[in-house]
CSV table of C-alpha atoms in Angstrom, one decimal:
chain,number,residue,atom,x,y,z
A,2,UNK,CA,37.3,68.6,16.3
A,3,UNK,CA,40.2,66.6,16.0
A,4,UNK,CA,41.7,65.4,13.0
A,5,UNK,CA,42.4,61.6,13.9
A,6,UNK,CA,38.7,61.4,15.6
A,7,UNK,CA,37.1,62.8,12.7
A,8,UNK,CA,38.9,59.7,10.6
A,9,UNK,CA,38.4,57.3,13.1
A,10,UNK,CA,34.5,58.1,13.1
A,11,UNK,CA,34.4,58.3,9.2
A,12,UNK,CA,35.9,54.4,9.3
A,13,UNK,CA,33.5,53.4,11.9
A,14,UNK,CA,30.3,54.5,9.9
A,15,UNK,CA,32.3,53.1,6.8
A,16,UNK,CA,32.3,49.8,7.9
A,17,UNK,CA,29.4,49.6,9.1
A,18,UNK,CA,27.6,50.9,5.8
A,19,UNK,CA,30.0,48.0,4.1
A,20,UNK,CA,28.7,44.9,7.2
A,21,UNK,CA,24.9,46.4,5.9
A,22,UNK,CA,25.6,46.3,2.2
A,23,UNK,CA,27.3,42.9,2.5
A,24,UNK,CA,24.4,41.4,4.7
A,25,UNK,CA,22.2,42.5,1.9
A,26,UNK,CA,24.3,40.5,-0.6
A,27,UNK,CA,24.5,37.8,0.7
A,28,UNK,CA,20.6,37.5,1.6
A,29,UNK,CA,20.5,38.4,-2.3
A,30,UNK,CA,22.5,35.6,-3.0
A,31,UNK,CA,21.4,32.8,-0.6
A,32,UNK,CA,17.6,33.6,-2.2
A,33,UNK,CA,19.3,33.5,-5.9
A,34,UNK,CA,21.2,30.2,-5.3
A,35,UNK,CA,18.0,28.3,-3.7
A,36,UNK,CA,17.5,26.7,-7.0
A,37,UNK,CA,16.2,23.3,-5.2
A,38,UNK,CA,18.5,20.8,-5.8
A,39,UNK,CA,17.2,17.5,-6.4
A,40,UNK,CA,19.0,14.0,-5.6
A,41,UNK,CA,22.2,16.1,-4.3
A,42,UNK,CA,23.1,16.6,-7.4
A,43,UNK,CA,24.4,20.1,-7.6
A,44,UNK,CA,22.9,23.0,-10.2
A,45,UNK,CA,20.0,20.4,-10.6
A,46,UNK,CA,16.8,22.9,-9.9
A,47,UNK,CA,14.6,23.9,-12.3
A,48,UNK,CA,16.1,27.3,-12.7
A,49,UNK,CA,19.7,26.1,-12.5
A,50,UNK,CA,21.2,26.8,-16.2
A,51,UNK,CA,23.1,23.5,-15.7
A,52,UNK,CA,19.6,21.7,-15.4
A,53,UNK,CA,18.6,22.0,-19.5
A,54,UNK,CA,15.1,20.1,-19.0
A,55,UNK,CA,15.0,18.2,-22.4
A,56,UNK,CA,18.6,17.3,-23.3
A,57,UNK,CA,20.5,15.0,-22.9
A,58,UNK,CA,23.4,17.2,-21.3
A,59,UNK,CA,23.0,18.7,-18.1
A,60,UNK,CA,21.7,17.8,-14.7
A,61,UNK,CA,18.2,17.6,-15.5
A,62,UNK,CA,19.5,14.7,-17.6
A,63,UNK,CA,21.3,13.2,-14.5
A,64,UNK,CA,18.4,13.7,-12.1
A,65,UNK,CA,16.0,11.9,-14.6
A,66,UNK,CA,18.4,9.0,-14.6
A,67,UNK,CA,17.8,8.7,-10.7
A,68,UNK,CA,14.6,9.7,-10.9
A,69,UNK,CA,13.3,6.6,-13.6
A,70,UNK,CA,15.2,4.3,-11.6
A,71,UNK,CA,14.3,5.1,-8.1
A,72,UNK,CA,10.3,4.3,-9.8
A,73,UNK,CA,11.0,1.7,-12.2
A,74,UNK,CA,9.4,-0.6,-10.5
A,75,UNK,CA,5.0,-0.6,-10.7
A,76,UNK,CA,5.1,-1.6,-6.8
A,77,UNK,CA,7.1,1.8,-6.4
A,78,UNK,CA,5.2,3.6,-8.5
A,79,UNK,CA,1.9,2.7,-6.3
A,80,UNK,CA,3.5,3.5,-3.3
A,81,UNK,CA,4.0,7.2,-4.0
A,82,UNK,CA,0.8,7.4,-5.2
A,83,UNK,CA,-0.7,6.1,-2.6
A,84,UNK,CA,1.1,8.3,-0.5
A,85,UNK,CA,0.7,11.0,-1.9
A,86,UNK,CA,-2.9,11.1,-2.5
A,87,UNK,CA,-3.8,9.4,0.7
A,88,UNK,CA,-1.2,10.5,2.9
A,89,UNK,CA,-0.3,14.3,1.4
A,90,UNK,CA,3.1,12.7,1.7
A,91,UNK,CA,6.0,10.8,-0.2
A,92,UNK,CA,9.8,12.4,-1.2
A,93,UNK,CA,10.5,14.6,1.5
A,94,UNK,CA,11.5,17.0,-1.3
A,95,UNK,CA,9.1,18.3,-3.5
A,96,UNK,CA,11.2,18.4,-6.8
A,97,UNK,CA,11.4,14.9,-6.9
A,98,UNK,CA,7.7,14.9,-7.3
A,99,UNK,CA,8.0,17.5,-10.1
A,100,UNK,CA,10.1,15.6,-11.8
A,101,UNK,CA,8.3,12.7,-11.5
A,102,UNK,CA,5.4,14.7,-12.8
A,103,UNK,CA,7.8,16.4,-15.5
A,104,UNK,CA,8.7,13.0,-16.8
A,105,UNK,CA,5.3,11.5,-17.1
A,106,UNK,CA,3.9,14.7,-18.9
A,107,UNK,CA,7.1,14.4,-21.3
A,108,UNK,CA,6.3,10.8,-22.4
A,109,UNK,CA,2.1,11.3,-21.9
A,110,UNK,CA,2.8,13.4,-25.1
A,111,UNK,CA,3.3,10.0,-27.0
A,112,UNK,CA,1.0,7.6,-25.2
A,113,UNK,CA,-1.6,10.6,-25.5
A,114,UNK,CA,-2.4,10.3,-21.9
A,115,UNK,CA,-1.3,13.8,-20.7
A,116,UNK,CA,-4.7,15.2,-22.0
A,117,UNK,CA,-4.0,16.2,-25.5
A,118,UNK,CA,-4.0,20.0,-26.2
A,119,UNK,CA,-4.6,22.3,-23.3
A,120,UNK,CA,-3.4,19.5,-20.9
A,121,UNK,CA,-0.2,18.8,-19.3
A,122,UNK,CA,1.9,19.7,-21.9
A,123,UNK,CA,1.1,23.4,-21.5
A,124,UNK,CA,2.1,22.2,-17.5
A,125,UNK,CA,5.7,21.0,-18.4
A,126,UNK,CA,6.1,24.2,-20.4
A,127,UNK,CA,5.6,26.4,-17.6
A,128,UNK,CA,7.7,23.9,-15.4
A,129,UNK,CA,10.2,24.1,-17.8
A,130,UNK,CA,10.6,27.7,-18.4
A,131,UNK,CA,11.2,28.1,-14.7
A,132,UNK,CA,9.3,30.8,-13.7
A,133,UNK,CA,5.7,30.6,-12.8
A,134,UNK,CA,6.5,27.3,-10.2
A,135,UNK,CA,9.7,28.6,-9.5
A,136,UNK,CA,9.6,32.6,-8.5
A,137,UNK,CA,8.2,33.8,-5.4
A,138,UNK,CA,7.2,32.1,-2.2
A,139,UNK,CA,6.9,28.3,-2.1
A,140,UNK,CA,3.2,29.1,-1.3
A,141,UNK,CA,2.1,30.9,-4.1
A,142,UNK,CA,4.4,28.7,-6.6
A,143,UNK,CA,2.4,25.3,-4.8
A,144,UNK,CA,-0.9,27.6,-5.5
A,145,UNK,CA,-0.1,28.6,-9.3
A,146,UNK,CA,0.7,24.7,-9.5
A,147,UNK,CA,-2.3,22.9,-8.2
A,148,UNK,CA,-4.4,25.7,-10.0
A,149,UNK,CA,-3.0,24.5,-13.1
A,150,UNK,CA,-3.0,20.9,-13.1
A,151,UNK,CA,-6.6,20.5,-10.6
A,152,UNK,CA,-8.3,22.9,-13.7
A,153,UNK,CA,-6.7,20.0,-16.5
A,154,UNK,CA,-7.6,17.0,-14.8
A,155,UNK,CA,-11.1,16.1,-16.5
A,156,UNK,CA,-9.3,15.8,-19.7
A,157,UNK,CA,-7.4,12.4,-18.2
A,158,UNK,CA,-11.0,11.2,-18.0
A,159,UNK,CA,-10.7,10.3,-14.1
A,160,UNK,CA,-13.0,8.5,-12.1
A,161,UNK,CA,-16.2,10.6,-10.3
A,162,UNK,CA,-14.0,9.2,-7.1
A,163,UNK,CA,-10.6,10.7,-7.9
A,164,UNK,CA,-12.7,14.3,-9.6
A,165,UNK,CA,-13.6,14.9,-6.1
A,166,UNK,CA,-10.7,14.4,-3.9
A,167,UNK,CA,-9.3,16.4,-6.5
A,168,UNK,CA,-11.6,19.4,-5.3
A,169,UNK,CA,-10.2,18.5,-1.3
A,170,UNK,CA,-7.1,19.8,-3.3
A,171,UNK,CA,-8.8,22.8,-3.8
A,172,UNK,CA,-10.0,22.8,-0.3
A,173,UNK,CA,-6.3,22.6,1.3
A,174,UNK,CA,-5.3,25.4,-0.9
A,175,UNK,CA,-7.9,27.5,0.9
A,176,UNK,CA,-6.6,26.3,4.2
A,177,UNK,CA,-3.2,27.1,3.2
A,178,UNK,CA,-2.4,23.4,3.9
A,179,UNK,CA,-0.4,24.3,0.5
A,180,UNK,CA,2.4,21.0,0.8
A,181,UNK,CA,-0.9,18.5,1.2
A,182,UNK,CA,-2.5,20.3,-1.5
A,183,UNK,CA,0.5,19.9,-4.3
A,184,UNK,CA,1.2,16.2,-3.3
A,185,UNK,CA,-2.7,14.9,-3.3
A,186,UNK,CA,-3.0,16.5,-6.5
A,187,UNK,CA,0.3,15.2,-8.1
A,188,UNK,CA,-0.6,11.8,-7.0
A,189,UNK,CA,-4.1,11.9,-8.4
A,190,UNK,CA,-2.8,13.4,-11.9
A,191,UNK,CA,0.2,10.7,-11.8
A,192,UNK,CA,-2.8,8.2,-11.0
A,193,UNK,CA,-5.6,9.3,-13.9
A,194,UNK,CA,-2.2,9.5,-16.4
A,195,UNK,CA,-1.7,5.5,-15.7
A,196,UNK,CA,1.6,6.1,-14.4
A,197,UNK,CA,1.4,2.7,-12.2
A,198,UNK,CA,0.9,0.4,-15.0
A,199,UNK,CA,3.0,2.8,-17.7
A,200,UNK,CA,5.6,4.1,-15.8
């Protein structure tokens, strides 16, 4: 065979291992970086470093900022309950709603309204720790969520009204209706908490 083929077919198989290797990084690093920004504020997902839930440094910080006044207001804070738990809607992006639900579990631990021991505080944790809501398919992270807070929500003490469209919560899940699912039962949590009246 001839010298300048033999090279010329080594640098085509080359390259083409090196196209492979880089498509696989970069699908690597596209699923890495998909930290879910919140308010366009960059590094601001849960398992962004830059986020540091609980201090007053990072972008977890600067999101909360937005976040407390985007729903300072009782009249807002009704309106994405109501939409949530009657329409399965609200922020377009579900972080906002975890933050909203983050915040409200933070200052429930001093009002005593996020269910004592056992209850939401064990919630925020996980949330916190970025890795049960965070890792794997939005599905299954939406699942492991509304598992969580639906099995806490008799220790807010809500009405026999709001315990069963909790269960339709339950119900979606099964349907794998798992968006409608996680905001219904966010906005009946945020609703048994007294987040419209207490912010």
């Amino acid at each position: 065979m001839n010298h300048s083929f033999i090279l010329s077919l080594s640098y085509l198989l080359l390259s083409g291992l090196l196209l492979q290797s880089q498509s696989v990084i970069n699908a690597f690093s596209a699923s890495m970086s998909n930290n879910k920004e919140m308010y366009d504020v960059p590094n601001s997902g849960w398992i962004a470093p830059e986020f540091n839930w609980g201090s007053a440094m990072g972008t977890g910080h600067d999101c909360a900022a937005i976040c407390r006044r985007n729903y300072d207001s009782s009249s807002d804070r009704k309106e994405l309950i109501e939409n949530l738990v009657s329409k399965g809607s609200g922020p377009e992006n579900f972080e906002e709603v975890k933050l909203v639900l983050a915040l409200a579990w933070q200052n429930g631990r001093w009002r005593r309204t996020d269910g004592g021991r056992g209850g939401y505080g064990d919630v925020l944790a996980n949330m916190a720790d970025a890795q049960r809501y965070e890792t794997g398919s939005e599905d299954k992270c939406s699942e492991l969520l509304v598992k969580d807070m639906e099995e806490r929500f008799v220790l807010l003490k809500p009405s026999s009204e709001d315990i069963d469209l909790m269960k339709t919560c339950l119900t979606e899940l099964e349907a794998n209706n798992f968006d409608v699912a996680r905001r219904r039962c966010a906005g009946l949590v945020l609703k048994a908490m007294g987040f419209i009246s207490d912010g």
